[in-house]
Amino acid sequence: MKQKALSALLYLIALMPFWLIFKVSDLFYYILYYIVRYRKNVIFDNLRNSFPEKSEEEIRAIAKKFYRFFPDLILECLKFKRISKDEVSRRLTLVDEHELTRHLDQNKTVIAATAHYANWEYGIHGLSTITDAPTLIVYKPLNNKTVDQVYNQVRTRFGAVMVPMKQIVRHLVKLRGKPSVSVFVADQAPTYSDSDYFLQFLNQETLVYTGLERISKMTNGPIVYCHIGRKEKRGYYFCKFTTLIEDPSAYSDKEITHIYNAFTENIIREEPQYWLWSHKRWKRKRRK
């Protein structure tokens, strides 16, 4: 019964026009920041530790901007359940998409790397407006099955396939010799069983995924970074494609992992309010 009620609510949100979504988002901002104080300690601690050079006033300003953007992100993602490909094209400006298509034209396995920044889901849907090549979204299934199902529906709307990280090799073997895109949102916190590699990220020792590097070296597939950014007008974004790694075999062990994280950090530092600060990114420390 609860799941049916939730499905009905999500369906109604997906039917809302964007102007109404943003009105609702404004209300949620007030509730999350001033009343519920959603994950306030996590968000402020993450910001303080990432930017020790900033004053408390500057930290508070970034946090407020994040809280204002966060409801937009959630509601926009739910809107994707009903959004058309034409609407995606209208709201997402693609920049240097040839950096992706030139590799596909050579029948390569392209590794599309991005982060939990701005509305990364727009970037995933934007790929469907560029190419008909198979698009695999590499992910770790969520513990909450209902939320996991919702996000699977959102992300596969235009033909992409959700592939658990443990199954990606099997899928890529089947696509060998054919053009394909494998999407990695690789900035989340891995478990100790997923990775044991730490590096400096946003001023902190950080446990990071190395799967992006392993898969690129296994397939010798170029890594194209998809930088999703928010435009000045609300609800509009851009996606800039940059070839981060042309030939993975030319790089030493863990070098690609460092390059990806450094590139992501530079983007975050430019406009920090659009990264997912509510995530407990640094909850896992180096084991003694």
Coordinates of C-alpha atoms in Angstrom, one line a residue:
M1 CA 0.0 0.0 0.0
K2 CA 2.8 2.4 0.9
Q3 CA 4.7 1.7 -2.3
K4 CA 1.5 2.3 -4.4
A5 CA 1.0 5.7 -2.6
L6 CA 4.6 6.6 -3.1
S7 CA 4.4 5.6 -6.8
A8 CA 1.3 7.8 -7.2
L9 CA 3.0 10.8 -5.5
L10 CA 6.1 10.4 -7.7
Y11 CA 3.9 10.2 -10.8
L12 CA 2.1 13.4 -9.9
I13 CA 5.5 15.2 -9.4
A14 CA 6.6 14.0 -12.8
L15 CA 3.5 15.5 -14.3
M16 CA 4.2 19.0 -12.8
P17 CA 5.3 21.8 -15.1
F18 CA 8.8 23.1 -14.2
W19 CA 7.5 26.4 -12.9
L20 CA 5.4 24.5 -10.3
I21 CA 8.3 22.2 -9.5
F22 CA 10.4 25.3 -8.6
K23 CA 7.7 26.7 -6.4
V24 CA 7.6 23.5 -4.5
S25 CA 11.4 23.4 -4.4
D26 CA 11.4 26.9 -2.8
L27 CA 9.1 25.6 0.0
F28 CA 11.3 22.5 0.5
Y29 CA 14.4 24.8 0.8
Y30 CA 12.8 26.7 3.6
I31 CA 11.8 23.4 5.4
L32 CA 15.2 21.7 4.9
Y33 CA 17.3 24.6 5.9
Y34 CA 15.3 26.4 8.6
I35 CA 13.1 23.7 10.1
V36 CA 14.4 20.2 9.6
R37 CA 18.0 21.3 9.2
Y38 CA 18.6 18.3 7.0
R39 CA 22.1 16.8 7.6
K40 CA 23.3 20.1 8.8
N41 CA 26.3 18.7 10.7
V42 CA 27.4 16.6 7.8
I43 CA 27.1 19.4 5.3
F44 CA 28.9 22.0 7.4
D45 CA 31.6 19.7 8.6
N46 CA 32.3 18.6 5.0
L47 CA 32.5 22.2 3.9
R48 CA 34.7 23.3 6.8
N49 CA 37.1 20.4 6.2
S50 CA 37.2 20.9 2.5
F51 CA 37.8 24.7 2.6
P52 CA 39.8 25.5 5.8
E53 CA 40.8 28.8 4.2
K54 CA 37.2 30.1 4.1
S55 CA 35.6 32.0 6.9
E56 CA 32.5 30.7 8.7
E57 CA 30.5 33.3 6.9
E58 CA 31.7 32.0 3.5
I59 CA 31.0 28.4 4.6
R60 CA 27.4 29.4 5.6
A61 CA 26.9 31.1 2.3
I62 CA 27.9 28.0 0.3
A63 CA 25.7 25.8 2.5
K64 CA 22.7 28.0 1.9
K65 CA 23.3 27.9 -1.8
F66 CA 23.5 24.1 -1.6
Y67 CA 20.3 23.8 0.4
R68 CA 18.6 26.0 -2.2
F69 CA 19.8 23.9 -5.1
F70 CA 19.3 20.5 -3.5
P71 CA 15.4 20.4 -3.7
D72 CA 15.7 21.5 -7.4
L73 CA 18.0 18.5 -8.0
I74 CA 15.6 15.9 -6.4
L75 CA 12.5 17.2 -8.0
E76 CA 14.1 17.6 -11.4
C77 CA 15.3 14.0 -11.2
L78 CA 11.7 12.8 -10.5
K79 CA 10.5 14.9 -13.4
F80 CA 12.7 12.8 -15.7
K81 CA 10.2 10.0 -15.4
R82 CA 8.0 11.9 -17.8
I83 CA 10.4 14.2 -19.6
S84 CA 10.7 14.1 -23.4
K85 CA 14.0 13.9 -25.3
D86 CA 13.1 17.2 -26.9
E87 CA 12.8 18.8 -23.5
V88 CA 16.2 17.4 -22.5
S89 CA 17.7 18.9 -25.6
R90 CA 16.1 22.3 -24.9
R91 CA 17.3 22.4 -21.3
L92 CA 20.8 20.9 -21.8
T93 CA 23.5 22.6 -24.0
L94 CA 26.1 20.2 -25.2
V95 CA 29.7 21.6 -25.5
D96 CA 32.4 19.8 -27.5
E97 CA 30.3 16.6 -28.0
H98 CA 32.7 15.7 -30.8
E99 CA 35.1 14.7 -28.0
L100 CA 32.8 11.8 -27.4
T101 CA 31.6 11.0 -30.9
R102 CA 35.1 10.9 -32.4
H103 CA 35.9 7.9 -30.2
L104 CA 32.7 6.2 -31.0
D105 CA 33.3 6.6 -34.7
Q106 CA 36.4 4.5 -34.2
N107 CA 34.3 1.7 -32.6
K108 CA 35.9 2.3 -29.2
T109 CA 34.5 1.6 -25.7
V110 CA 34.2 5.1 -24.3
I111 CA 34.4 5.5 -20.5
A112 CA 32.2 8.5 -19.7
A113 CA 33.3 9.9 -16.3
T114 CA 31.3 12.3 -14.2
A115 CA 30.5 13.2 -10.6
H116 CA 27.6 14.0 -8.3
Y117 CA 27.7 17.6 -9.4
A118 CA 24.9 19.9 -10.6
N119 CA 22.3 17.7 -12.1
W120 CA 24.4 14.8 -13.3
E121 CA 21.2 13.0 -14.5
Y122 CA 20.9 15.6 -17.3
G123 CA 24.3 14.4 -18.6
I124 CA 23.2 10.8 -18.6
H125 CA 20.1 11.7 -20.6
G126 CA 22.0 14.0 -22.8
L127 CA 24.1 11.1 -24.1
S128 CA 20.9 9.7 -25.7
T129 CA 20.6 12.9 -27.8
I130 CA 24.2 12.4 -29.2
T131 CA 24.5 8.7 -30.0
D132 CA 22.5 5.5 -30.5
A133 CA 25.5 3.4 -29.2
P134 CA 24.7 1.2 -26.3
T135 CA 25.0 3.2 -23.0
L136 CA 25.7 1.3 -19.8
I137 CA 25.3 3.1 -16.5
V138 CA 27.6 1.5 -13.9
Y139 CA 26.2 1.7 -10.4
K140 CA 26.0 0.1 -7.0
P141 CA 22.5 -1.0 -6.2
L142 CA 20.9 1.0 -3.3
N143 CA 19.8 -0.8 -0.1
N144 CA 16.4 0.9 -0.4
K145 CA 14.8 -1.1 -3.1
T146 CA 12.0 1.4 -3.7
V147 CA 14.4 4.3 -4.3
D148 CA 16.7 2.0 -6.3
Q149 CA 13.7 1.1 -8.6
V150 CA 12.8 4.8 -9.1
Y151 CA 16.3 5.8 -10.1
N152 CA 16.5 2.8 -12.4
Q153 CA 13.3 3.9 -14.2
V154 CA 14.6 7.5 -14.4
R155 CA 18.0 6.6 -15.9
T156 CA 16.8 4.0 -18.4
R157 CA 14.0 6.2 -19.9
F158 CA 15.8 6.7 -23.2
G159 CA 17.4 3.2 -23.5
A160 CA 20.4 3.2 -21.2
V161 CA 21.0 0.0 -19.3
M162 CA 21.8 -0.1 -15.6
V163 CA 24.7 -2.4 -14.8
P164 CA 25.9 -3.3 -11.3
M165 CA 29.7 -2.7 -11.0
K166 CA 30.3 -6.4 -10.4
Q167 CA 28.7 -7.3 -13.8
I168 CA 30.3 -4.6 -16.0
V169 CA 33.1 -6.7 -17.4
R170 CA 30.6 -9.4 -18.6
H171 CA 28.6 -6.7 -20.5
L172 CA 31.7 -5.1 -22.0
V173 CA 33.0 -8.5 -23.3
K174 CA 29.7 -8.9 -25.2
L175 CA 30.2 -5.4 -26.8
R176 CA 33.8 -5.9 -27.7
G177 CA 34.7 -4.4 -31.1
K178 CA 31.5 -2.2 -31.1
P179 CA 31.1 1.4 -30.1
S180 CA 29.6 1.8 -26.6
V181 CA 29.5 4.2 -23.6
S182 CA 30.0 3.2 -20.0
V183 CA 29.0 5.9 -17.5
F184 CA 30.9 6.1 -14.2
V185 CA 29.8 8.5 -11.5
A186 CA 32.9 7.7 -9.6
D187 CA 33.2 10.3 -6.7
Q188 CA 31.0 8.5 -4.1
A189 CA 32.4 6.7 -1.0
P190 CA 33.4 3.1 -1.7
T191 CA 33.3 0.4 1.0
Y192 CA 36.5 -1.2 2.2
S193 CA 35.7 -4.3 0.1
D194 CA 35.4 -2.1 -3.0
S195 CA 38.7 -0.2 -2.6
D196 CA 41.7 0.2 -0.2
Y197 CA 43.2 3.2 -2.0
F198 CA 43.4 6.6 -0.4
L199 CA 44.4 10.0 -1.9
Q200 CA 44.1 13.7 -1.1
F201 CA 40.7 15.1 -2.3
L202 CA 39.3 18.4 -1.1
N203 CA 42.0 18.8 1.5
Q204 CA 41.3 15.4 3.1
E205 CA 42.6 11.8 2.9
T206 CA 39.9 10.1 0.9
L207 CA 39.1 6.5 0.1
V208 CA 38.4 6.4 -3.6
Y209 CA 37.1 4.0 -6.3
T210 CA 39.7 2.6 -8.7
G211 CA 37.2 0.8 -10.9
L212 CA 37.2 3.6 -13.5
E213 CA 40.9 3.1 -14.0
R214 CA 40.7 -0.7 -14.1
I215 CA 37.9 -0.8 -16.7
S216 CA 39.6 1.8 -18.9
K217 CA 42.8 -0.2 -18.9
M218 CA 41.0 -3.5 -19.5
T219 CA 39.2 -2.1 -22.5
N220 CA 41.9 0.4 -23.5
G221 CA 38.9 2.8 -23.8
P222 CA 39.4 6.6 -23.7
I223 CA 38.0 8.4 -20.7
V224 CA 35.8 11.4 -21.6
Y225 CA 34.8 13.6 -18.7
C226 CA 31.3 14.9 -18.8
H227 CA 31.2 18.2 -16.8
I228 CA 27.6 19.0 -16.0
G229 CA 27.2 22.7 -14.9
R230 CA 24.2 24.8 -14.1
K231 CA 23.4 27.8 -16.2
E232 CA 22.2 31.1 -14.8
K233 CA 18.6 30.4 -15.7
R234 CA 17.0 27.9 -13.3
G235 CA 16.4 24.4 -14.7
Y236 CA 19.0 24.8 -17.5
Y237 CA 22.4 23.1 -17.7
F238 CA 25.4 22.5 -19.9
C239 CA 27.5 19.4 -20.5
K240 CA 31.1 19.9 -21.6
F241 CA 32.9 16.9 -22.9
T242 CA 36.7 16.7 -22.4
T243 CA 38.9 13.8 -23.3
L244 CA 40.7 13.2 -20.0
I245 CA 42.6 10.0 -21.0
E246 CA 43.3 9.2 -24.7
D247 CA 45.4 6.0 -24.2
P248 CA 45.0 4.4 -20.7
S249 CA 47.9 2.0 -21.3
A250 CA 50.3 5.0 -21.2
Y251 CA 49.6 5.7 -17.6
S252 CA 51.2 4.2 -14.5
D253 CA 49.2 2.4 -11.7
K254 CA 46.7 4.8 -10.0
E255 CA 47.7 7.7 -12.1
I256 CA 44.3 7.8 -13.9
T257 CA 42.5 7.7 -10.5
H258 CA 44.5 10.8 -9.4
I259 CA 43.7 12.6 -12.7
Y260 CA 40.0 12.0 -12.4
N261 CA 39.8 13.1 -8.8
A262 CA 41.9 16.2 -9.4
F263 CA 39.8 17.2 -12.4
T264 CA 36.6 16.7 -10.3
E265 CA 38.0 18.7 -7.4
N266 CA 38.8 21.7 -9.7
I267 CA 35.2 21.7 -10.9
I268 CA 33.9 21.6 -7.3
R269 CA 36.1 24.5 -6.2
E270 CA 34.8 26.7 -9.0
E271 CA 31.2 26.5 -7.8
P272 CA 31.1 24.4 -4.7
Q273 CA 27.4 24.7 -4.0
Y274 CA 26.5 22.2 -6.7
W275 CA 28.4 19.2 -5.3
L276 CA 26.5 16.7 -3.1
W277 CA 27.7 17.9 0.3
S278 CA 25.0 15.9 2.2
H279 CA 26.8 12.7 1.3
K280 CA 29.0 11.2 4.1
R281 CA 31.9 11.2 1.8
W282 CA 34.6 10.9 4.4
K283 CA 33.0 8.4 6.8
R284 CA 35.7 5.7 6.1
K285 CA 39.2 6.3 7.4
R286 CA 42.4 4.5 6.8
R287 CA 42.5 1.3 8.8
K288 CA 45.3 1.2 11.4

